[in-house]
């Protein structure tokens, strides 16, 4: 997402194509011949383990919601990331997350609610049974994955804090701590990373508060210990490592929309017929596959969510 940023140094961002090519070479067993030519490149794919690792969490039930597709391997999900708090390269989060501590952690709920509170992670995790949901995960950069997230509907938390009648939007904020998140020393975006949802989007049963991945505690690079996942929106709408949810009356100003209002809108709904100003959104590359596939309206969740936007100008859906 940062490639357009004029003050990023040459080479600060590894072109996505190089990562993908390297991944494909490895997958095809061509690493021997081609590995030498690529040896100078940082390699996210080699940094993580092959199998899910970390503390196991209890899973109350499993729901498959990606059209029967197999989840993207753990290794790819945990080494090919966007988490600018740790750098702008896809490999940076997995490699640089060592400075980050996701425990102890608490989440502040503030603003237009009758029951504002500071929830410790241990209590938050017990608010509702943890469900595994296999969702499609589509980044605005036109790559995608299939991810078995673990968490519960955000609506469970919203109901508990009793929003007032003035609460129309939710604002999410990521931790602000440049000592732990070295990427925050660079003003790539305005920190802390801020995102938002309309109340009805937040209450939709697909919207999740996520605390795990592949049945394990969420790894740092994927947004430990708690993040938001909204499967019909581009990935940037789902902030990682959140410390605050604020209920407000006015539509909030969000990080990407503030930085590049012509490129990133408030809604960020996956829409194959509405191109990003600098690239098409009609197709996507599923990580691990060669050929690009068609992008689905609302990322394949139109039946569940299209009604939320009835009457809204489709160009505003972005
Ligand atoms: N949250 C924070 N705090 N910082 C980020 O840079 N990147 C977003 C989103 N949440 C980001 C973030 C983007 S652009 C995407 S595509 C997803 O996280 C990537 O999630 P993943 O790395 O788990 O696939």
Short mmCIF file of C-alpha atoms and ligand atoms in Angstrom, two decimals:
data_model
loop_
_atom_site.label_atom_id
_atom_site.label_comp_id
_atom_site.label_asym_id
_atom_site.label_seq_id
_atom_site.Cartn_x
_atom_site.Cartn_y
_atom_site.Cartn_z
CA UNK A 1 0.00 0.00 0.00
CA UNK A 2 2.96 2.30 0.48
CA UNK A 3 4.56 2.11 -2.91
CA UNK A 4 3.11 5.41 -3.99
CA UNK A 5 4.58 7.18 -0.95
CA UNK A 6 7.19 9.54 -2.40
CA UNK A 7 9.48 9.69 0.64
CA UNK A 8 9.97 5.93 0.94
CA UNK A 9 13.56 5.12 0.09
CA UNK A 10 14.36 3.04 -3.00
CA UNK A 11 14.51 -0.56 -1.91
CA UNK A 12 12.64 0.02 1.34
CA UNK A 13 9.75 -1.92 -0.10
CA UNK A 14 10.48 -5.29 -1.67
CA UNK A 15 8.38 -5.53 -4.80
CA UNK A 16 5.55 -7.93 -4.22
CA UNK A 17 6.36 -9.68 -7.50
CA UNK A 18 9.76 -10.74 -6.19
CA UNK A 19 8.21 -12.30 -3.10
CA UNK A 20 5.65 -14.10 -5.13
CA UNK A 21 8.15 -15.34 -7.64
CA UNK A 22 10.41 -16.60 -4.88
CA UNK A 23 7.52 -18.36 -3.21
CA UNK A 24 6.55 -20.02 -6.45
CA UNK A 25 10.10 -21.15 -7.14
CA UNK A 26 10.28 -22.72 -3.71
CA UNK A 27 6.94 -24.37 -4.15
CA UNK A 28 8.00 -25.87 -7.44
CA UNK A 29 11.17 -27.25 -5.95
CA UNK A 30 13.31 -25.01 -8.12
CA UNK A 31 15.03 -23.46 -5.12
CA UNK A 32 18.29 -25.21 -5.89
CA UNK A 33 18.79 -23.66 -9.28
CA UNK A 34 17.21 -20.31 -8.64
CA UNK A 35 17.96 -19.93 -4.95
CA UNK A 36 21.45 -18.66 -5.69
CA UNK A 37 20.14 -15.85 -7.85
CA UNK A 38 17.71 -14.80 -5.16
CA UNK A 39 19.98 -15.36 -2.17
CA UNK A 40 20.37 -11.66 -1.51
CA UNK A 41 16.70 -11.10 -0.84
CA UNK A 42 15.08 -11.16 2.58
CA UNK A 43 12.77 -14.14 2.72
CA UNK A 44 9.64 -14.12 4.80
CA UNK A 45 8.79 -17.64 3.71
CA UNK A 46 11.88 -19.06 5.38
CA UNK A 47 11.46 -17.17 8.65
CA UNK A 48 8.46 -19.00 10.13
CA UNK A 49 7.81 -22.64 10.97
CA UNK A 50 5.82 -24.89 8.65
CA UNK A 51 3.26 -26.00 11.23
CA UNK A 52 0.96 -24.02 13.49
CA UNK A 53 2.72 -23.16 16.73
CA UNK A 54 2.00 -21.20 19.91
CA UNK A 55 -0.43 -21.71 22.75
CA UNK A 56 -3.56 -23.67 21.74
CA UNK A 57 -6.94 -22.05 22.47
CA UNK A 58 -10.25 -23.83 23.09
CA UNK A 59 -12.42 -23.99 19.95
CA UNK A 60 -16.16 -24.29 20.58
CA UNK A 61 -17.09 -24.87 16.93
CA UNK A 62 -15.74 -24.64 13.43
CA UNK A 63 -17.49 -22.86 10.57
CA UNK A 64 -16.32 -23.09 6.99
CA UNK A 65 -17.13 -19.84 5.15
CA UNK A 66 -14.78 -19.79 2.18
CA UNK A 67 -16.69 -21.93 -0.30
CA UNK A 68 -14.94 -25.11 0.79
CA UNK A 69 -11.47 -23.84 -0.06
CA UNK A 70 -8.49 -25.09 1.85
CA UNK A 71 -6.88 -22.57 4.21
CA UNK A 72 -3.66 -20.95 3.06
CA UNK A 73 -0.73 -22.67 4.83
CA UNK A 74 0.20 -21.35 8.28
CA UNK A 75 3.64 -20.42 7.05
CA UNK A 76 2.33 -18.06 4.38
CA UNK A 77 -0.32 -16.55 6.67
CA UNK A 78 2.35 -15.78 9.28
CA UNK A 79 5.20 -14.59 7.06
CA UNK A 80 3.50 -12.55 4.33
CA UNK A 81 1.94 -9.67 6.27
CA UNK A 82 0.97 -6.04 6.22
CA UNK A 83 1.69 -4.51 9.62
CA UNK A 84 3.38 -1.19 9.04
CA UNK A 85 4.15 -0.77 12.74
CA UNK A 86 6.95 -3.25 11.99
CA UNK A 87 7.95 -2.03 8.53
CA UNK A 88 6.50 -1.83 5.06
CA UNK A 89 7.95 -5.04 3.59
CA UNK A 90 5.77 -8.15 3.73
CA UNK A 91 8.60 -9.96 5.52
CA UNK A 92 9.18 -7.27 8.16
CA UNK A 93 6.40 -8.11 10.64
CA UNK A 94 7.46 -11.74 11.16
CA UNK A 95 11.11 -10.77 11.35
CA UNK A 96 10.80 -7.69 13.57
CA UNK A 97 7.98 -8.59 15.93
CA UNK A 98 10.45 -9.78 18.57
CA UNK A 99 10.41 -6.34 20.19
CA UNK A 100 6.65 -6.55 20.77
CA UNK A 101 4.89 -7.79 23.95
CA UNK A 102 1.23 -8.72 23.60
CA UNK A 103 0.79 -9.57 27.30
CA UNK A 104 -0.32 -8.05 29.60
CA UNK A 105 -2.91 -6.33 27.40
CA UNK A 106 -6.17 -4.52 27.90
CA UNK A 107 -8.79 -3.03 25.64
CA UNK A 108 -10.45 0.29 26.53
CA UNK A 109 -14.10 0.74 25.56
CA UNK A 110 -15.06 4.41 25.62
CA UNK A 111 -17.29 7.13 24.25
CA UNK A 112 -21.01 6.76 23.67
CA UNK A 113 -21.61 3.67 25.83
CA UNK A 114 -23.45 3.23 29.10
CA UNK A 115 -20.77 0.87 30.40
CA UNK A 116 -17.29 2.14 29.48
CA UNK A 117 -14.60 -0.26 30.64
CA UNK A 118 -11.02 -1.40 30.54
CA UNK A 119 -11.11 -5.10 29.73
CA UNK A 120 -8.13 -7.31 30.49
CA UNK A 121 -7.33 -9.75 27.70
CA UNK A 122 -8.06 -12.71 30.00
CA UNK A 123 -11.61 -11.42 30.57
CA UNK A 124 -12.16 -10.37 27.00
CA UNK A 125 -11.33 -13.84 25.72
CA UNK A 126 -14.06 -15.28 27.97
CA UNK A 127 -16.82 -12.95 26.75
CA UNK A 128 -18.08 -15.54 24.28
CA UNK A 129 -17.15 -19.06 23.11
CA UNK A 130 -14.28 -18.99 20.62
CA UNK A 131 -15.27 -20.07 17.13
CA UNK A 132 -13.04 -20.97 14.23
CA UNK A 133 -14.25 -19.30 11.05
CA UNK A 134 -12.58 -19.94 7.74
CA UNK A 135 -12.88 -16.70 5.78
CA UNK A 136 -11.54 -15.34 2.52
CA UNK A 137 -9.06 -12.54 3.27
CA UNK A 138 -8.63 -10.01 0.44
CA UNK A 139 -6.03 -7.26 0.58
CA UNK A 140 -6.57 -4.01 -1.33
CA UNK A 141 -3.24 -4.79 -3.07
CA UNK A 142 -5.06 -7.58 -4.97
CA UNK A 143 -3.63 -10.61 -3.16
CA UNK A 144 -5.72 -12.89 -1.00
CA UNK A 145 -5.63 -15.86 1.35
CA UNK A 146 -8.06 -18.21 3.10
CA UNK A 147 -7.63 -17.93 6.86
CA UNK A 148 -8.99 -19.96 9.80
CA UNK A 149 -9.49 -17.14 12.31
CA UNK A 150 -10.43 -17.80 15.93
CA UNK A 151 -12.60 -15.38 17.85
CA UNK A 152 -16.19 -14.29 18.34
CA UNK A 153 -18.63 -11.79 16.82
CA UNK A 154 -17.77 -8.19 17.70
CA UNK A 155 -21.52 -7.79 18.35
CA UNK A 156 -21.08 -9.80 21.59
CA UNK A 157 -18.86 -7.07 22.97
CA UNK A 158 -20.96 -4.21 21.60
CA UNK A 159 -24.12 -5.52 23.30
CA UNK A 160 -22.32 -5.85 26.60
CA UNK A 161 -21.19 -2.20 26.75
CA UNK A 162 -24.65 -0.84 25.84
CA UNK A 163 -24.09 1.89 23.22
CA UNK A 164 -26.14 5.06 23.75
CA UNK A 165 -28.58 6.28 21.09
CA UNK A 166 -25.88 8.69 19.84
CA UNK A 167 -23.42 5.88 18.99
CA UNK A 168 -23.41 5.60 15.18
CA UNK A 169 -19.80 4.57 14.48
CA UNK A 170 -16.97 2.63 16.16
CA UNK A 171 -13.34 3.76 16.04
CA UNK A 172 -10.55 1.22 16.59
CA UNK A 173 -7.01 2.13 17.56
CA UNK A 174 -3.83 0.09 17.50
CA UNK A 175 -1.20 0.36 20.25
CA UNK A 176 1.07 3.42 19.94
CA UNK A 177 4.53 2.53 21.22
CA UNK A 178 7.50 3.17 18.90
CA UNK A 179 9.83 1.36 21.32
CA UNK A 180 7.92 -1.87 20.71
CA UNK A 181 6.75 -1.07 17.19
CA UNK A 182 9.80 0.30 15.39
CA UNK A 183 7.88 1.10 12.20
CA UNK A 184 6.13 3.88 14.13
CA UNK A 185 9.40 5.83 14.10
CA UNK A 186 8.67 6.50 10.42
CA UNK A 187 5.66 8.62 9.55
CA UNK A 188 4.41 6.25 6.86
CA UNK A 189 0.90 6.93 8.17
CA UNK A 190 -0.42 8.94 11.12
CA UNK A 191 -0.02 6.68 14.16
CA UNK A 192 -1.78 5.09 15.87
CA UNK A 193 -3.36 3.09 13.05
CA UNK A 194 -7.03 4.06 13.21
CA UNK A 195 -9.99 2.36 11.54
CA UNK A 196 -13.73 2.55 11.89
CA UNK A 197 -17.06 0.88 11.15
CA UNK A 198 -20.65 1.98 11.04
CA UNK A 199 -22.68 0.51 13.91
CA UNK A 200 -24.65 -1.87 11.67
CA UNK A 201 -21.41 -3.13 10.09
CA UNK A 202 -19.98 -3.76 13.54
CA UNK A 203 -23.14 -5.63 14.57
CA UNK A 204 -23.20 -7.85 11.47
CA UNK A 205 -22.60 -11.43 12.62
CA UNK A 206 -19.68 -11.85 10.16
CA UNK A 207 -17.62 -9.11 11.86
CA UNK A 208 -15.19 -10.76 14.28
CA UNK A 209 -12.95 -9.88 17.16
CA UNK A 210 -10.07 -12.25 16.50
CA UNK A 211 -7.69 -13.63 19.11
CA UNK A 212 -6.31 -16.67 17.29
CA UNK A 213 -5.28 -18.32 14.07
CA UNK A 214 -5.23 -22.05 13.24
CA UNK A 215 -6.45 -22.80 16.78
CA UNK A 216 -3.48 -21.01 18.36
CA UNK A 217 -2.96 -17.66 20.00
CA UNK A 218 -2.65 -14.96 17.32
CA UNK A 219 1.03 -14.44 16.37
CA UNK A 220 2.38 -10.91 16.78
CA UNK A 221 2.69 -10.34 13.05
CA UNK A 222 -1.01 -11.14 12.57
CA UNK A 223 -2.14 -8.63 15.19
CA UNK A 224 -1.71 -10.18 18.63
CA UNK A 225 -3.39 -10.30 20.96
CA UNK A 226 -6.60 -8.93 19.42
CA UNK A 227 -7.65 -7.61 16.01
CA UNK A 228 -10.77 -7.00 13.98
CA UNK A 229 -11.68 -9.04 10.87
CA UNK A 230 -14.41 -7.93 8.46
CA UNK A 231 -14.38 -10.49 5.65
CA UNK A 232 -16.32 -8.49 3.03
CA UNK A 233 -13.92 -5.54 3.26
CA UNK A 234 -10.34 -5.04 2.12
CA UNK A 235 -7.83 -6.11 4.77
CA UNK A 236 -6.86 -2.56 5.73
CA UNK A 237 -10.28 -2.15 7.42
CA UNK A 238 -9.23 -4.75 10.02
CA UNK A 239 -6.85 -3.14 12.52
CA UNK A 240 -4.35 -5.27 14.42
CA UNK A 241 -3.25 -5.18 18.07
CA UNK A 242 -6.07 -2.88 19.15
CA UNK A 243 -6.08 -1.12 22.52
CA UNK A 244 -9.16 1.09 22.18
CA UNK A 245 -12.68 1.02 20.77
CA UNK A 246 -14.47 4.34 20.88
CA UNK A 247 -18.20 4.75 20.11
CA UNK A 248 -18.88 8.07 18.36
CA UNK A 249 -21.59 10.03 16.61
CA UNK A 250 -19.70 11.22 13.51
CA UNK A 251 -18.02 9.12 10.83
CA UNK A 252 -14.40 8.91 12.00
CA UNK A 253 -11.33 9.90 10.02
CA UNK A 254 -9.35 6.73 9.42
CA UNK A 255 -5.62 6.30 8.74
CA UNK A 256 -5.61 5.27 5.08
CA UNK A 257 -8.50 7.50 4.06
CA UNK A 258 -6.71 10.46 5.70
CA UNK A 259 -3.45 9.72 3.96
CA UNK A 260 -4.80 9.09 0.46
CA UNK A 261 -8.49 9.99 0.27
CA UNK A 262 -8.70 9.29 -3.46
CA UNK A 263 -7.34 5.77 -2.98
CA UNK A 264 -8.79 4.49 0.29
CA UNK A 265 -12.34 5.16 1.35
CA UNK A 266 -14.16 4.74 4.63
CA UNK A 267 -16.10 1.70 3.50
CA UNK A 268 -13.38 -0.35 1.82
CA UNK A 269 -15.86 -2.97 0.62
CA UNK A 270 -14.39 -5.52 -1.78
CA UNK A 271 -15.72 -4.45 -5.18
CA UNK A 272 -14.31 -6.01 -8.37
CA UNK A 273 -16.03 -3.44 -10.59
CA UNK A 274 -14.53 -0.41 -8.85
CA UNK A 275 -10.83 -0.09 -9.62
CA UNK A 276 -8.29 1.41 -7.28
CA UNK A 277 -6.98 4.55 -9.03
CA UNK A 278 -3.69 2.76 -9.76
CA UNK A 279 -4.74 -0.85 -10.37
CA UNK A 280 -7.70 -3.07 -11.17
CA UNK A 281 -9.63 -4.86 -8.43
CA UNK A 282 -11.26 -7.29 -10.87
CA UNK A 283 -8.85 -10.13 -10.11
CA UNK A 284 -6.67 -11.25 -7.25
CA UNK A 285 -3.74 -13.53 -6.64
CA UNK A 286 -4.46 -16.17 -4.04
CA UNK A 287 -1.14 -16.62 -2.25
CA UNK A 288 0.30 -19.97 -3.36
CA UNK A 289 -1.43 -19.97 -6.76
CA UNK A 290 -0.04 -19.04 -10.17
CA UNK A 291 -3.11 -17.83 -12.00
CA UNK A 292 -5.12 -14.88 -10.87
CA UNK A 293 -8.75 -15.54 -10.04
CA UNK A 294 -11.82 -13.33 -10.25
CA UNK A 295 -12.57 -11.19 -7.22
CA UNK A 296 -16.09 -11.69 -5.87
CA UNK A 297 -18.39 -8.77 -4.95
CA UNK A 298 -18.17 -8.24 -1.19
CA UNK A 299 -15.47 -10.94 -1.29
CA UNK A 300 -18.15 -13.60 -1.70
CA UNK A 301 -20.31 -12.42 1.24
CA UNK A 302 -22.86 -10.34 -0.72
CA UNK A 303 -25.79 -12.47 0.43
CA UNK A 304 -25.00 -11.61 4.06
CA UNK A 305 -24.03 -7.95 3.72
CA UNK A 306 -25.15 -6.28 0.46
CA UNK A 307 -28.35 -5.16 2.21
CA UNK A 308 -26.30 -2.94 4.53
CA UNK A 309 -25.53 -0.67 1.59
CA UNK A 310 -28.86 -0.53 -0.22
CA UNK A 311 -29.40 2.95 -1.59
CA UNK A 312 -25.78 4.02 -1.14
CA UNK A 313 -23.92 5.25 -4.25
CA UNK A 314 -21.75 2.27 -5.30
CA UNK A 315 -18.75 4.57 -5.72
CA UNK A 316 -19.04 5.43 -2.06
CA UNK A 317 -18.70 1.76 -1.20
CA UNK A 318 -15.00 2.31 -1.53
N1 LIG B 1 -3.36 -3.05 11.29
C1 LIG B 1 -2.34 -2.29 11.73
N2 LIG B 1 -2.32 -1.89 13.01
N3 LIG B 1 -1.31 -1.93 10.90
C2 LIG B 1 -1.28 -2.29 9.59
O1 LIG B 1 -0.35 -1.93 8.86
N4 LIG B 1 -2.45 -3.48 7.77
C3 LIG B 1 -3.78 -3.84 7.26
C4 LIG B 1 -4.53 -4.76 8.23
N5 LIG B 1 -4.41 -4.26 9.58
C5 LIG B 1 -2.36 -3.09 9.08
C6 LIG B 1 -3.38 -3.47 10.00
C7 LIG B 1 -3.73 -4.46 5.94
S1 LIG B 1 -3.38 -3.44 4.63
C8 LIG B 1 -4.01 -5.79 5.74
S2 LIG B 1 -4.13 -6.44 4.16
C9 LIG B 1 -4.20 -6.70 6.87
O2 LIG B 1 -3.99 -6.06 8.14
C10 LIG B 1 -3.21 -7.85 6.76
O3 LIG B 1 -3.44 -8.83 7.73
P1 LIG B 1 -2.52 -10.13 7.76
O4 LIG B 1 -1.09 -9.68 7.77
O5 LIG B 1 -2.87 -10.88 9.01
O6 LIG B 1 -2.81 -10.91 6.51
#
